[in-house]
Backbone as JSON Lines, residues from 0, in Angstrom:
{"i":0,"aa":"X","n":[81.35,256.26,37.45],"ca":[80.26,255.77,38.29],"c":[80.54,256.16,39.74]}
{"i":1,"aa":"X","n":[79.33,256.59,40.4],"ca":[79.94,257.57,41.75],"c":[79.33,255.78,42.41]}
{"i":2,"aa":"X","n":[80.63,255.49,43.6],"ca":[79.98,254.64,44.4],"c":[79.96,254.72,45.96]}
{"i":3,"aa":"X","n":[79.94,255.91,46.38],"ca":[80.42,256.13,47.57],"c":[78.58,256.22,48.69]}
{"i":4,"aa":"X","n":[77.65,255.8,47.84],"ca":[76.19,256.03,48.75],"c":[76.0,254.08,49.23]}
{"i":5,"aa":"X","n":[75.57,254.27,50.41],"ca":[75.09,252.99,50.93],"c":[73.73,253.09,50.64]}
{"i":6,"aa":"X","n":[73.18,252.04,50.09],"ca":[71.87,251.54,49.72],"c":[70.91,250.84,50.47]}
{"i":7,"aa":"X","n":[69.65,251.17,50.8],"ca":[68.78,249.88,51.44],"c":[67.91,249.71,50.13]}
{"i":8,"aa":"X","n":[68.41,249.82,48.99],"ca":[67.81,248.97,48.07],"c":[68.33,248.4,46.39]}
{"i":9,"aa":"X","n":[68.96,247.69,45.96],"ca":[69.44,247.77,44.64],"c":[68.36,246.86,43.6]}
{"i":10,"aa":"X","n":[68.24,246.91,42.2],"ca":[67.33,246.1,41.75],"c":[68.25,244.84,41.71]}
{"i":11,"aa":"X","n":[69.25,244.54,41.59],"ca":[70.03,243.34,41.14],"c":[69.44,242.39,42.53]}
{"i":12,"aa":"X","n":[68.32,243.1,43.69],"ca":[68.11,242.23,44.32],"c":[66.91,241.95,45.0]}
{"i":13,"aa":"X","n":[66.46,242.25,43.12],"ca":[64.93,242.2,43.58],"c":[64.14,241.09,43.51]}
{"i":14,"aa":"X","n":[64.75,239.59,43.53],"ca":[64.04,238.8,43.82],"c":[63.89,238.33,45.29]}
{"i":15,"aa":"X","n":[64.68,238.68,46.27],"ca":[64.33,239.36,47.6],"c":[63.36,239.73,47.81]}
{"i":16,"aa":"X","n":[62.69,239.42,49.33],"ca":[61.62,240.18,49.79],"c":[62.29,239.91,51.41]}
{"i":17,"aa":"X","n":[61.22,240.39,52.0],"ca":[61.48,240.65,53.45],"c":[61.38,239.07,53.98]}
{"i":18,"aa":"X","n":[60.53,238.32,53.6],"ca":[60.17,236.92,53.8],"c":[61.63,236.0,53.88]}
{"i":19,"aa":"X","n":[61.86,236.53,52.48],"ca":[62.94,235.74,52.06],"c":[64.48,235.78,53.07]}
{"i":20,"aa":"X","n":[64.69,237.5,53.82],"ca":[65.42,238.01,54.29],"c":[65.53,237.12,55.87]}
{"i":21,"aa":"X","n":[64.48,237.05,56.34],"ca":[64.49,236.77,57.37],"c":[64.1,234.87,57.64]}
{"i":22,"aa":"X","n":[63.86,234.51,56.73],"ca":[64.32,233.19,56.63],"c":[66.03,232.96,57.17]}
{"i":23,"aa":"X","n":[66.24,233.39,55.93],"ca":[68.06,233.2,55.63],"c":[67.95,233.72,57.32]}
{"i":24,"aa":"X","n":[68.04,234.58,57.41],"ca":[68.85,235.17,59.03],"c":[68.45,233.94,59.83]}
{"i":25,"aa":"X","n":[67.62,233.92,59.85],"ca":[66.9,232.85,60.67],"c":[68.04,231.01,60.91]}
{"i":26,"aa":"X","n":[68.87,230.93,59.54],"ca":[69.67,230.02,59.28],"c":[71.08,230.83,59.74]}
{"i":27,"aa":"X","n":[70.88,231.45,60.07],"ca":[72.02,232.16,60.41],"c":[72.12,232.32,61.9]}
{"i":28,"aa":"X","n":[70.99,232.39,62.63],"ca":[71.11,231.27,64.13],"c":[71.19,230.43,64.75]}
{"i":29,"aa":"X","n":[70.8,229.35,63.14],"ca":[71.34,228.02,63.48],"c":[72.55,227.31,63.67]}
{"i":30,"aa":"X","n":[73.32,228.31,62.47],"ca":[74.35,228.68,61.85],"c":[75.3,228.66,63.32]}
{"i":31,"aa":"X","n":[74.99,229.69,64.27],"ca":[75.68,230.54,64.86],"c":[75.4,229.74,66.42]}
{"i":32,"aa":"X","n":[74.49,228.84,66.31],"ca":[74.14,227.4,67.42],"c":[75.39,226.2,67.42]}
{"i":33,"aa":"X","n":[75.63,226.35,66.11],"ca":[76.22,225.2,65.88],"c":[77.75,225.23,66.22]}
{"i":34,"aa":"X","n":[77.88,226.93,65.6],"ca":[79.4,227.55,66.33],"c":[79.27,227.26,67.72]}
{"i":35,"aa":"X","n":[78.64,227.96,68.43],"ca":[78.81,227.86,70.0],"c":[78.89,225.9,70.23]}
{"i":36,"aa":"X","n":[77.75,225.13,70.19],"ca":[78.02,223.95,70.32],"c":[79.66,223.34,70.25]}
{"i":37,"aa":"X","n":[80.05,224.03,69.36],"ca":[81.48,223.81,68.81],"c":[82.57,224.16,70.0]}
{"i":38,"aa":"X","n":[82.4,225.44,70.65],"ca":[83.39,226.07,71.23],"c":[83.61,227.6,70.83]}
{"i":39,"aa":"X","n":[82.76,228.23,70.03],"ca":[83.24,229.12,69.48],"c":[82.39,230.09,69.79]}
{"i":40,"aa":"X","n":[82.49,231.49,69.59],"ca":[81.68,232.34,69.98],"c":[79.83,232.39,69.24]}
{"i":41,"aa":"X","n":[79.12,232.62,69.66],"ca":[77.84,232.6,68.97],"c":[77.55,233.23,67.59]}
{"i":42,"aa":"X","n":[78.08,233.12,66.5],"ca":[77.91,233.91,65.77],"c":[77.62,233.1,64.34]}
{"i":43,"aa":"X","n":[76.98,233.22,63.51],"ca":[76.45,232.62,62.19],"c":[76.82,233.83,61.15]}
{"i":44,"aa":"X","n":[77.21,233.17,59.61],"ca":[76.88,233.95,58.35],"c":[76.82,232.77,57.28]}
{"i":45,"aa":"X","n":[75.67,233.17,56.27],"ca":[75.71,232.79,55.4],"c":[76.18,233.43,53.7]}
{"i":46,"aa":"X","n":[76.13,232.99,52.65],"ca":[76.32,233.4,51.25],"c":[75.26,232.84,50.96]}
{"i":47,"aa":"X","n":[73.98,233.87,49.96],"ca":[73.02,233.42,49.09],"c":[73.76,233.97,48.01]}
{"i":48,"aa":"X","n":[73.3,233.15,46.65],"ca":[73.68,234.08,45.2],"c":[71.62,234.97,44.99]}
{"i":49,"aa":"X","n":[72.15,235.57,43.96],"ca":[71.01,236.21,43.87],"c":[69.6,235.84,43.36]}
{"i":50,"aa":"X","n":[69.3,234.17,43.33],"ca":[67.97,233.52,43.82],"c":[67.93,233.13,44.75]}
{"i":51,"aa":"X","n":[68.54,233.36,46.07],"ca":[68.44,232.55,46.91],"c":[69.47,231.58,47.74]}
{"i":52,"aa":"X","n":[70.32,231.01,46.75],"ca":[70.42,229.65,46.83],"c":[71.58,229.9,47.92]}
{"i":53,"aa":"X","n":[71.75,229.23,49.39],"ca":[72.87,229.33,50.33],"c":[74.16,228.88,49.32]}
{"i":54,"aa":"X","n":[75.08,229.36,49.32],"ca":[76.11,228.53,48.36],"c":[77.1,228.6,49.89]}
{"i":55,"aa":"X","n":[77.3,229.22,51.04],"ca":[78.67,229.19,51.92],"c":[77.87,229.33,53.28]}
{"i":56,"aa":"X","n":[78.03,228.28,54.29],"ca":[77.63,228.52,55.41],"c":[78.92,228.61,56.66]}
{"i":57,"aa":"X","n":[78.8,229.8,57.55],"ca":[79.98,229.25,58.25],"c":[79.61,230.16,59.76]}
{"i":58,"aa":"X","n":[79.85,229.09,60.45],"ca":[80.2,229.61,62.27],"c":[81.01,229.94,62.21]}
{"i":59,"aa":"X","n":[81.12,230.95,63.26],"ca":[82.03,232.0,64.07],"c":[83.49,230.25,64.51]}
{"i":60,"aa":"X","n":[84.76,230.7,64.09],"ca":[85.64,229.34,63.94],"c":[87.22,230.45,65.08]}
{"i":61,"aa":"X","n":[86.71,231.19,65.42],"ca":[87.77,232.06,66.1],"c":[88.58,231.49,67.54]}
{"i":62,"aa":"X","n":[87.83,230.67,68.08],"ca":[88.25,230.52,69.42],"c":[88.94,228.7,69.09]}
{"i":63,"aa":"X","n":[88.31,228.23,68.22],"ca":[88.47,226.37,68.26],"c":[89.73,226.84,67.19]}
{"i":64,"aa":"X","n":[89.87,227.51,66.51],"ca":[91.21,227.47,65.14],"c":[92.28,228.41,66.12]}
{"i":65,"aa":"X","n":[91.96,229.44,66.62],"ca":[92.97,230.0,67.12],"c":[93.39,231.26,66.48]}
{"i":66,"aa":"X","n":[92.17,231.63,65.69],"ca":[92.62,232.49,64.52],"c":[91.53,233.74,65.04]}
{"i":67,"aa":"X","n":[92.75,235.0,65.45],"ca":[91.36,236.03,65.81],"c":[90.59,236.66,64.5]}
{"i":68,"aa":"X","n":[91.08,236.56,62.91],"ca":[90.29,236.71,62.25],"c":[89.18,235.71,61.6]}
{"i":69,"aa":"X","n":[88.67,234.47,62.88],"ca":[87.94,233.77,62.33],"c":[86.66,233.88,62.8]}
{"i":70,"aa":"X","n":[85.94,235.17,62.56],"ca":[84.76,235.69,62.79],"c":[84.09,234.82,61.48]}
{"i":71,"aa":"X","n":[82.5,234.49,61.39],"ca":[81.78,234.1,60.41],"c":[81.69,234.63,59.38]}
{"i":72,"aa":"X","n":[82.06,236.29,59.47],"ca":[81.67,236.91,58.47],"c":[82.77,237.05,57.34]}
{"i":73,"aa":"X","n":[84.21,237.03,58.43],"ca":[85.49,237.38,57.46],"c":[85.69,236.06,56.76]}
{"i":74,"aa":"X","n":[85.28,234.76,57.39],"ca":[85.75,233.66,56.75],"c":[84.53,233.05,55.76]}
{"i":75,"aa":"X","n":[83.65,233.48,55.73],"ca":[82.28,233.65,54.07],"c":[83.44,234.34,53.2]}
{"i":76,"aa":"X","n":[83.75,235.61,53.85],"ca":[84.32,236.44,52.88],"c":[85.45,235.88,52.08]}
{"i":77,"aa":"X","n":[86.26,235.04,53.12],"ca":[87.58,234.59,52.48],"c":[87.62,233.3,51.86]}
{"i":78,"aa":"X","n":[86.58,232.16,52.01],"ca":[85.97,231.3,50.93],"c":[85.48,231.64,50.03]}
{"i":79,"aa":"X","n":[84.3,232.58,49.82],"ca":[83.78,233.15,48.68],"c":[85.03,233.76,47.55]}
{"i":80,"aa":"X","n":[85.47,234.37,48.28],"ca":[86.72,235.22,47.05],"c":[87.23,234.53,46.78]}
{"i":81,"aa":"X","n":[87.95,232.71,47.35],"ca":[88.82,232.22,46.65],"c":[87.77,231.18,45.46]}
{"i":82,"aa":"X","n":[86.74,231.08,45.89],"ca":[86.02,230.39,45.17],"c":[85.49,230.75,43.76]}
{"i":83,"aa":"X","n":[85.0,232.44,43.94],"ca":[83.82,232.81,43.19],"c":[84.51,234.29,42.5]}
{"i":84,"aa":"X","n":[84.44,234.88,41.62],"ca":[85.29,235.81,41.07],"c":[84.46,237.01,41.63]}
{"i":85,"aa":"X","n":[84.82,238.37,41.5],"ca":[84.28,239.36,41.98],"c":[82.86,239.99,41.36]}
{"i":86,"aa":"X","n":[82.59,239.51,39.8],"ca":[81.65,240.18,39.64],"c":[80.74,239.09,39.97]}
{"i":87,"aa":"X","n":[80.8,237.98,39.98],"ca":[79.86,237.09,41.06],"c":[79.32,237.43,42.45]}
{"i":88,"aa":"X","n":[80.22,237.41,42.82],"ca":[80.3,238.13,44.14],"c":[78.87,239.57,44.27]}
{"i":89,"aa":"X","n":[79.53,240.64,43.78],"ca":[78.7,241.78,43.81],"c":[77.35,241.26,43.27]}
{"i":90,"aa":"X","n":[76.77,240.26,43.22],"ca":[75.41,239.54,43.35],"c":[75.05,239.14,44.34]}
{"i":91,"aa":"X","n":[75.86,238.76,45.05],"ca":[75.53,238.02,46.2],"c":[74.97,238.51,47.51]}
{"i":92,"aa":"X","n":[74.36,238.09,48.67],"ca":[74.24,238.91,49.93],"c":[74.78,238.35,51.07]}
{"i":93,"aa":"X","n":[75.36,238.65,51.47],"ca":[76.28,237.8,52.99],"c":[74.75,238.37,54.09]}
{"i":94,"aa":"X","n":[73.88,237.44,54.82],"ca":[73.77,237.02,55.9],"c":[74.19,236.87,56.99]}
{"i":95,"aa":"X","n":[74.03,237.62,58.13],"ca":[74.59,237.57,59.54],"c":[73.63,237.21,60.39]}
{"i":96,"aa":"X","n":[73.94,236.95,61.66],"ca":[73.09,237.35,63.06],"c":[73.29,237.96,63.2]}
{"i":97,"aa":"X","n":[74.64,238.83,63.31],"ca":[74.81,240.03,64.23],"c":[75.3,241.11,62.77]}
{"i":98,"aa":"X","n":[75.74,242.41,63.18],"ca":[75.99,243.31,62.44],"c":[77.66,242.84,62.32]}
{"i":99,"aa":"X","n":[78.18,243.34,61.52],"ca":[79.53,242.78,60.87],"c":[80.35,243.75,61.55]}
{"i":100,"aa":"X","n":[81.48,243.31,62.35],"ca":[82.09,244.14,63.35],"c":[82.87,245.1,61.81]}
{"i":101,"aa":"X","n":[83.71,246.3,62.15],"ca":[84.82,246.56,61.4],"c":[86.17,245.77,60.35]}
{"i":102,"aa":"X","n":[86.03,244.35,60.73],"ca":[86.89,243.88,60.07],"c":[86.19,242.98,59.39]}
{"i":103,"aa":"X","n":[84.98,242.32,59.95],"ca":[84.3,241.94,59.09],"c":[83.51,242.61,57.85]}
{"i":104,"aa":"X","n":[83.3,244.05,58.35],"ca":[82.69,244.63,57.05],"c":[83.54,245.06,55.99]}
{"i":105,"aa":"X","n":[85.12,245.18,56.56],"ca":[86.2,245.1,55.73],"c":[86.74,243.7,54.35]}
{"i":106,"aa":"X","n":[86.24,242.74,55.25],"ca":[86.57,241.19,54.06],"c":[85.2,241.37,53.34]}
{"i":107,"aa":"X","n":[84.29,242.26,53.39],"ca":[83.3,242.09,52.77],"c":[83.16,242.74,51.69]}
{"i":108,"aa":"X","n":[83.53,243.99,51.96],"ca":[83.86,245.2,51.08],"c":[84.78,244.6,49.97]}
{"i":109,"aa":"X","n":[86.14,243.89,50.15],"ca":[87.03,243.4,49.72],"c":[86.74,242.29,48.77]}
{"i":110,"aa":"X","n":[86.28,241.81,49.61],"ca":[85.47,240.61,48.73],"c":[84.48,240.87,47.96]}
{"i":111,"aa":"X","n":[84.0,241.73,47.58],"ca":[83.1,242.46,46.27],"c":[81.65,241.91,46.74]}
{"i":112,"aa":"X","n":[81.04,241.55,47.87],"ca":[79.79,241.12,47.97],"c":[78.71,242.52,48.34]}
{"i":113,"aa":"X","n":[78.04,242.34,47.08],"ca":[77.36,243.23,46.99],"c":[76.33,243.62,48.14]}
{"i":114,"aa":"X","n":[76.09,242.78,49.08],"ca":[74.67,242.86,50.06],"c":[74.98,242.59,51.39]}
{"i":115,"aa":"X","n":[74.64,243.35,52.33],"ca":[74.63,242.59,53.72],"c":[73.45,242.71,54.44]}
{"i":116,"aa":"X","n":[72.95,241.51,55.12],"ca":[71.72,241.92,55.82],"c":[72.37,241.12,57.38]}
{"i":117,"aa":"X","n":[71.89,241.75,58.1],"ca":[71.82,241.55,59.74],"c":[70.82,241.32,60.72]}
{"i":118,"aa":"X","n":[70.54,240.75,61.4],"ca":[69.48,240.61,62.49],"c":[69.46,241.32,63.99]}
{"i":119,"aa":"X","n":[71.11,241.74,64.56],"ca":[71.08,242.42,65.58],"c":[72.43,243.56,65.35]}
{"i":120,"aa":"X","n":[71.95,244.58,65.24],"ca":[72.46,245.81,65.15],"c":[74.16,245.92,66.45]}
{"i":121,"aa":"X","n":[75.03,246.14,65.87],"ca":[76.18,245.76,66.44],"c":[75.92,247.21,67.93]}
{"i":122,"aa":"X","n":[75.79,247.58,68.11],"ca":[74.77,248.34,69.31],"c":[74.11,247.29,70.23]}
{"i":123,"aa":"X","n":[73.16,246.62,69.86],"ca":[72.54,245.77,70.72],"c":[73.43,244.45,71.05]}
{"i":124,"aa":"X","n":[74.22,244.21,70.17],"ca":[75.45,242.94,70.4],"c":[76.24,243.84,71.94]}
{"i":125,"aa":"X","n":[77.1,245.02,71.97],"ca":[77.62,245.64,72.8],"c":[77.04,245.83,73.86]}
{"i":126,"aa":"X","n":[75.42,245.88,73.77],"ca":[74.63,245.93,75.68],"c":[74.65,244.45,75.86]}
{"i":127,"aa":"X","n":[74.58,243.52,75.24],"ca":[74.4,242.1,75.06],"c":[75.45,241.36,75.73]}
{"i":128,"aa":"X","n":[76.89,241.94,75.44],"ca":[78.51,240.92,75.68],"c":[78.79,241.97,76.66]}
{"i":129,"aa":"X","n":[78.45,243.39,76.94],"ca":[79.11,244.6,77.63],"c":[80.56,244.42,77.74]}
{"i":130,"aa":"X","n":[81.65,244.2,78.45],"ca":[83.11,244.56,79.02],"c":[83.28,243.22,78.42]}
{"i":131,"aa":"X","n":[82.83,241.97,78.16],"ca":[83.8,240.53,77.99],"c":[84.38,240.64,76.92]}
{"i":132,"aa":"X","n":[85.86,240.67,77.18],"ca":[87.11,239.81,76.89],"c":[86.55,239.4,75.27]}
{"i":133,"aa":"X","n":[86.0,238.67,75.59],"ca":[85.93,237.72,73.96],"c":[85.2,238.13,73.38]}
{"i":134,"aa":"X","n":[84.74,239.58,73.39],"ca":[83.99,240.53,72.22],"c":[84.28,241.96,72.38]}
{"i":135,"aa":"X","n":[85.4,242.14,72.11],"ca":[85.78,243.47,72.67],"c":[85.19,244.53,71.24]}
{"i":136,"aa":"X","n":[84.25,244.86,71.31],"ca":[83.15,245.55,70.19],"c":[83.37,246.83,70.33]}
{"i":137,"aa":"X","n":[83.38,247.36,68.72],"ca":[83.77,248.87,68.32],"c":[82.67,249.71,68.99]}
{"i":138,"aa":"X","n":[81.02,248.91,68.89],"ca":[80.32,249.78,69.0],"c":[79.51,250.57,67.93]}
{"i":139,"aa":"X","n":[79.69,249.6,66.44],"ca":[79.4,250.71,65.44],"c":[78.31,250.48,64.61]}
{"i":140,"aa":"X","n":[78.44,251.22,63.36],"ca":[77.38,250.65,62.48],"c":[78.36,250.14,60.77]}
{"i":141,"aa":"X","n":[78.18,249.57,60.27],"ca":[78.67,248.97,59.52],"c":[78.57,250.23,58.35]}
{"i":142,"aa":"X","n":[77.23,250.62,57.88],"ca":[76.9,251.8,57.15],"c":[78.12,252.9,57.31]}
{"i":143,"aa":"X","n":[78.25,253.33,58.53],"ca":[79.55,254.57,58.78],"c":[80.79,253.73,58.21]}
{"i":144,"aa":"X","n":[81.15,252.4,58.16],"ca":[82.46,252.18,57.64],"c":[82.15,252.24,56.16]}
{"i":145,"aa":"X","n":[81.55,251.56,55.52],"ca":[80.99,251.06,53.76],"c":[80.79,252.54,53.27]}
{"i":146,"aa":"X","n":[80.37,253.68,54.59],"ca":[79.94,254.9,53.8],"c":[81.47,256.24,53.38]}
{"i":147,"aa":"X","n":[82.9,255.02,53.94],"ca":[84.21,255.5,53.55],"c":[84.64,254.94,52.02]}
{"i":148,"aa":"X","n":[83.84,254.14,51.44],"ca":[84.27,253.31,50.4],"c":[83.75,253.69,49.29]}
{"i":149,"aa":"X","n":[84.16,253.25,48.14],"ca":[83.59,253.51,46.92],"c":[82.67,252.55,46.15]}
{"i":150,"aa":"X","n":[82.47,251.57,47.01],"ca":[81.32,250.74,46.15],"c":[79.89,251.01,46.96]}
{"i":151,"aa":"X","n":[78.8,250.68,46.04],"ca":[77.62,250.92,46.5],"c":[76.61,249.75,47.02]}
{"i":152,"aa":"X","n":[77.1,248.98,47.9],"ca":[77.27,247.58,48.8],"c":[75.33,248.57,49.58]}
{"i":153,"aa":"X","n":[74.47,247.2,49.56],"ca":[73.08,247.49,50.02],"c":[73.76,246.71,51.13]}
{"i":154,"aa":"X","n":[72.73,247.53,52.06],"ca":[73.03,247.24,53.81],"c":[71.19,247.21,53.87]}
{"i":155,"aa":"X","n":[70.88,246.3,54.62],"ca":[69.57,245.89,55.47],"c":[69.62,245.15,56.73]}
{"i":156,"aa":"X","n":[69.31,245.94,57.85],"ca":[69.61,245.79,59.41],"c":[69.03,246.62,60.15]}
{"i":157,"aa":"X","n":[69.16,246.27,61.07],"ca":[68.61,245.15,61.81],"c":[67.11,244.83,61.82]}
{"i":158,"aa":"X","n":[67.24,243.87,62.64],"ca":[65.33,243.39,62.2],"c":[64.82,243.33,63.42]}
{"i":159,"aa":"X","n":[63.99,244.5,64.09],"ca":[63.56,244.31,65.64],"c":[63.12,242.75,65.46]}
{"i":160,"aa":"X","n":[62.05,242.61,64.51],"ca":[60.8,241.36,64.88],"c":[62.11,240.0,65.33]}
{"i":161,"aa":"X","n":[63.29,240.27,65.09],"ca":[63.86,239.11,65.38],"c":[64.71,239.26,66.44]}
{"i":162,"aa":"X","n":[64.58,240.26,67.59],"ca":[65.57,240.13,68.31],"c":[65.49,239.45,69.15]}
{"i":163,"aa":"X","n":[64.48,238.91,69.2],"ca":[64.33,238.06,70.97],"c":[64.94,236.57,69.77]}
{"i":164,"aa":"X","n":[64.9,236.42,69.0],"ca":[65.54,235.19,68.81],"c":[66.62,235.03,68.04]}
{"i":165,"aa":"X","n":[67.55,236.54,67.33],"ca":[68.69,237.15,67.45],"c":[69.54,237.0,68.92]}
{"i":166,"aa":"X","n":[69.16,236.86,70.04],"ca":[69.67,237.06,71.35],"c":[69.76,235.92,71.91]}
{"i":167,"aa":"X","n":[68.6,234.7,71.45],"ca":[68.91,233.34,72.28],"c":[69.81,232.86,71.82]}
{"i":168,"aa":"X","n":[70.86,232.59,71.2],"ca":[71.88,232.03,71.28],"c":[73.24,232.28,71.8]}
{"i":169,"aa":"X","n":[72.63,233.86,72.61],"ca":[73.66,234.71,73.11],"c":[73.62,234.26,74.94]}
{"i":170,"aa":"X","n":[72.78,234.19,75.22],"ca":[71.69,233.49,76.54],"c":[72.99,232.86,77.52]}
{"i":171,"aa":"X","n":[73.38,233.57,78.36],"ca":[74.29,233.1,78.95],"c":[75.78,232.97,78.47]}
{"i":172,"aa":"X","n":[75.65,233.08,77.46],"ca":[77.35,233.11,77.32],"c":[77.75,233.82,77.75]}
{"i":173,"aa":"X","n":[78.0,235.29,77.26],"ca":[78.64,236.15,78.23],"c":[78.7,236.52,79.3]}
{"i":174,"aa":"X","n":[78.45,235.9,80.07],"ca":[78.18,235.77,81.82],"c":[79.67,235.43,82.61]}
């Protein structure tokens, strides 16, 4: 089985629609409200299985734990895997606000989750935080890393219609 093509579409996730997509993201700013409220950088991810159902919600936990791999996305990744076995997993779609830096698209890959969708293209995160310290950003696209790998992981990102409210929770922080 060749798995080395990135997908913007698989059937295993076709009870998905665009509706459905941007809901979830949408909880994934709340998500990523609740981090900052906290102390932590602005950032949300969720875990749907493949009706839907949120099974893992988690804020960005990097700055209050002390842990620089406690981005939202790596720590879905690292609950899900201890929780849920891998071919579970490759059902599933991890949810972001933002695009999944390099190490996050790494616990993802790892973690066998078949889907990622995003709301702000890790490009627009980088004009967003520019030079600060507490987002020192590759700059990339998640697609160029997943498109070094051998699984065939669906990527859907970014979503203009949501950037103005992709960005309010960004609203001054990096200042």
């Amino acid at each position: 089985m060749k798995m080395s093509n990135i997908k913007e579409y698989d059937e295993r996730f076709s009870a998905f629609n665009k509706e459905k997509d941007l809901e979830l993201l949408r909880e994934t700013f709340k998500i990523a409200e609740r981090g900052r409220e906290s102390g932590n950088n602005p950032f949300g991810a969720l875990l749907a299985d493949q009706n839907g159902n949120i099974l893992i919600e988690q804020p960005n936990i990097e700055v209050t734990t002390r842990d620089c791999t406690g981005h939202a996305e790596t720590t879905v990744a690292r609950v899900a895997s201890q929780k849920y076995d891998k071919q579970f997993l490759w059902n599933c779609t991890l949810y972001t606000s933002a695009e999944p830096c390099c190490m996050c698209t790494g616990a993802i890959y790892w973690a066998n989750i078949g889907r990622i969708v995003f709301a702000m293209s890790e490009h627009m995160l980088f004009q967003t935080t520019g030079d600060n310290e507490a987002n020192p950003s590759f700059n990339h696209d998640c697609r160029e890393i997943l498109s070094k790998g051998q699984k065939d992981i669906v990527v859907n990102g970014p979503y203009p219609e949501l950037r103005e409210e992709a960005l309010k929770v960004h609203e001054g922080f990096w200042d």
